[in-house]
């Protein structure tokens, strides 16, 4: 199915309790998401990631659209599978259940770059 960044903007309201995006965005409970598409996992300066996300970044995880949609479905299951570690920890407990909403919010995030 195609992606709808406008619906993604609406869906992002669920994320904005913990994340900011756009110019001048600051870390909150979660890291800034400006430029996240194409970025190395766990790489925002000044944000204290969990051990699982730090390990995923060290192992070379880059947030492309496929990895992001899989992460958003179930962050802990994603990290455990990616790291092949059934005990890996995830700091983000929020899950976005609807697959179209996942694609749309990723399309919305893809519209923000760090220049
Ligand atoms: C991490 C996206 C909702 C808390 C992340 C990361 C992404 C992301 C892409 C990894 C960033 C990186 O590696 O720099 C989203 C999106 C959301 C959402 C698109 C909505 C659909 C939430 C909510 C919370 C939250 C509602 C808080 C209740 C966190 C935390 C981390 C994180 C604490 C750090 C994870 C770790 O270190 O293991 N999020 N998030 N997120 N998010 Fe979210």
CSV table of C-alpha atoms and ligand atoms in Angstrom, one decimal:
chain,number,residue,atom,x,y,z
A,1,UNK,CA,0.0,0.0,0.0
A,2,UNK,CA,1.2,3.6,-0.5
A,3,UNK,CA,2.2,5.9,2.2
A,4,UNK,CA,0.3,8.9,3.4
A,5,UNK,CA,2.5,11.4,5.2
A,6,UNK,CA,-0.5,13.6,6.1
A,7,UNK,CA,-2.0,10.7,8.0
A,8,UNK,CA,1.5,10.2,9.5
A,9,UNK,CA,1.4,13.7,10.9
A,10,UNK,CA,-1.9,12.8,12.7
A,11,UNK,CA,-0.4,9.5,14.0
A,12,UNK,CA,2.7,11.3,15.2
A,13,UNK,CA,0.6,12.9,17.9
A,14,UNK,CA,0.9,9.5,19.7
A,15,UNK,CA,4.6,9.7,19.5
A,16,UNK,CA,4.9,13.4,20.6
A,17,UNK,CA,4.3,12.6,24.2
A,18,UNK,CA,7.9,11.3,24.1
A,19,UNK,CA,9.5,12.5,20.9
A,20,UNK,CA,10.0,15.8,19.1
A,21,UNK,CA,10.8,16.3,15.4
A,22,UNK,CA,11.7,19.3,13.2
A,23,UNK,CA,14.2,22.2,13.5
A,24,UNK,CA,15.2,22.9,17.0
A,25,UNK,CA,13.6,19.7,18.4
A,26,UNK,CA,15.0,18.6,21.8
A,27,UNK,CA,15.3,15.2,23.4
A,28,UNK,CA,12.3,14.3,25.7
A,29,UNK,CA,11.6,10.9,27.2
A,30,UNK,CA,12.7,9.6,23.8
A,31,UNK,CA,15.4,11.0,21.4
A,32,UNK,CA,14.9,13.6,18.8
A,33,UNK,CA,13.5,12.1,15.6
A,34,UNK,CA,14.6,14.8,13.1
A,35,UNK,CA,16.6,13.0,10.4
A,36,UNK,CA,16.0,9.5,11.9
A,37,UNK,CA,15.4,7.9,8.4
A,38,UNK,CA,18.9,7.0,7.3
A,39,UNK,CA,20.5,7.6,10.7
A,40,UNK,CA,22.4,5.1,12.8
A,41,UNK,CA,20.4,3.6,15.7
A,42,UNK,CA,21.2,5.0,19.1
A,43,UNK,CA,23.2,7.9,17.8
A,44,UNK,CA,21.6,11.1,19.1
A,45,UNK,CA,24.1,13.2,21.1
A,46,UNK,CA,23.1,13.7,24.7
A,47,UNK,CA,20.4,11.0,24.8
A,48,UNK,CA,20.9,8.1,27.1
A,49,UNK,CA,19.8,5.0,25.2
A,50,UNK,CA,19.1,1.6,26.7
A,51,UNK,CA,21.7,-1.1,26.4
A,52,UNK,CA,19.9,-3.0,23.6
A,53,UNK,CA,19.7,0.1,21.4
A,54,UNK,CA,23.3,1.0,22.0
A,55,UNK,CA,24.3,-2.6,21.0
A,56,UNK,CA,22.1,-2.4,17.8
A,57,UNK,CA,23.8,0.8,16.8
A,58,UNK,CA,27.3,-0.7,17.5
A,59,UNK,CA,26.3,-3.7,15.3
A,60,UNK,CA,25.5,-1.3,12.4
A,61,UNK,CA,21.8,-0.9,12.5
A,62,UNK,CA,20.7,2.0,10.2
A,63,UNK,CA,17.1,3.2,10.4
A,64,UNK,CA,15.8,2.6,6.9
A,65,UNK,CA,12.0,2.5,6.4
A,66,UNK,CA,11.8,-1.3,6.7
A,67,UNK,CA,13.7,-1.4,10.0
A,68,UNK,CA,11.6,1.5,11.4
A,69,UNK,CA,8.3,-0.1,10.5
A,70,UNK,CA,9.4,-3.4,12.1
A,71,UNK,CA,10.7,-1.5,15.3
A,72,UNK,CA,7.4,0.4,15.7
A,73,UNK,CA,5.3,-2.8,15.6
A,74,UNK,CA,7.1,-4.1,18.7
A,75,UNK,CA,10.4,-2.4,19.8
A,76,UNK,CA,11.4,-5.1,22.2
A,77,UNK,CA,10.7,-8.0,19.9
A,78,UNK,CA,12.6,-6.1,17.1
A,79,UNK,CA,15.7,-5.6,19.2
A,80,UNK,CA,15.7,-9.1,20.5
A,81,UNK,CA,15.5,-10.5,16.9
A,82,UNK,CA,18.0,-8.0,15.6
A,83,UNK,CA,20.5,-8.8,18.4
A,84,UNK,CA,19.6,-12.5,18.5
A,85,UNK,CA,19.4,-12.0,22.3
A,86,UNK,CA,16.1,-13.1,24.0
A,87,UNK,CA,17.0,-10.9,27.0
A,88,UNK,CA,17.7,-7.7,25.2
A,89,UNK,CA,16.0,-4.7,26.8
A,90,UNK,CA,14.1,-1.9,25.1
A,91,UNK,CA,13.3,1.5,26.7
A,92,UNK,CA,10.4,2.2,24.3
A,93,UNK,CA,7.4,0.2,25.3
A,94,UNK,CA,4.9,1.9,22.9
A,95,UNK,CA,3.7,-0.3,20.0
A,96,UNK,CA,2.0,1.0,16.9
A,97,UNK,CA,-0.3,-1.9,16.0
A,98,UNK,CA,-1.7,-0.7,12.6
A,99,UNK,CA,0.6,-1.5,9.7
A,100,UNK,CA,-0.7,1.4,7.5
A,101,UNK,CA,-0.2,3.8,10.4
A,102,UNK,CA,3.4,2.5,10.8
A,103,UNK,CA,4.1,3.1,7.1
A,104,UNK,CA,2.4,6.6,7.3
A,105,UNK,CA,4.3,7.8,10.3
A,106,UNK,CA,7.6,6.7,8.7
A,107,UNK,CA,6.7,8.6,5.6
A,108,UNK,CA,6.0,11.7,7.8
A,109,UNK,CA,9.4,11.3,9.6
A,110,UNK,CA,11.2,10.9,6.2
A,111,UNK,CA,10.1,14.5,5.5
A,112,UNK,CA,12.4,15.9,8.2
A,113,UNK,CA,16.2,16.0,7.5
A,114,UNK,CA,19.0,17.6,9.4
A,115,UNK,CA,20.4,19.3,6.3
B,1,LIG,C1,13.3,5.3,20.6
B,1,LIG,C2,10.1,6.2,17.1
B,1,LIG,C3,6.5,6.5,20.4
B,1,LIG,C4,9.8,6.4,23.9
B,1,LIG,C5,12.7,5.5,19.4
B,1,LIG,C6,13.4,5.3,18.1
B,1,LIG,C7,12.5,5.6,17.2
B,1,LIG,C8,11.2,5.9,17.8
B,1,LIG,C9,12.8,5.6,15.7
B,1,LIG,C10,14.9,5.0,18.0
B,1,LIG,C11,15.6,6.3,17.8
B,1,LIG,C12,17.1,6.3,17.7
B,1,LIG,O1,17.7,5.2,17.5
B,1,LIG,O2,17.7,7.4,17.8
B,1,LIG,C13,8.8,6.4,17.7
B,1,LIG,C14,7.6,6.7,17.0
B,1,LIG,C15,6.6,6.7,17.9
B,1,LIG,C16,7.2,6.5,19.2
B,1,LIG,C17,7.5,6.9,15.4
B,1,LIG,C18,5.1,6.8,17.6
B,1,LIG,C19,4.5,6.0,16.6
B,1,LIG,C20,7.1,6.6,21.6
B,1,LIG,C21,6.4,6.8,22.9
B,1,LIG,C22,7.4,6.8,23.9
B,1,LIG,C23,8.6,6.5,23.3
B,1,LIG,C24,4.9,7.1,23.0
B,1,LIG,C25,7.2,7.0,25.4
B,1,LIG,C26,6.1,6.5,26.0
B,1,LIG,C27,11.0,6.1,23.3
B,1,LIG,C28,12.3,5.8,24.1
B,1,LIG,C29,13.2,5.5,23.1
B,1,LIG,C30,12.6,5.6,21.8
B,1,LIG,C31,12.4,5.8,25.6
B,1,LIG,C32,14.7,5.0,23.4
B,1,LIG,C33,14.7,3.5,23.2
B,1,LIG,C34,16.0,2.8,23.7
B,1,LIG,O3,17.0,3.5,24.1
B,1,LIG,O4,15.9,1.6,23.8
B,1,LIG,N1,11.4,5.8,19.1
B,1,LIG,N2,8.6,6.3,19.0
B,1,LIG,N3,8.5,6.4,21.9
B,1,LIG,N4,11.3,5.9,22.0
B,1,LIG,FE1,9.9,6.1,20.5
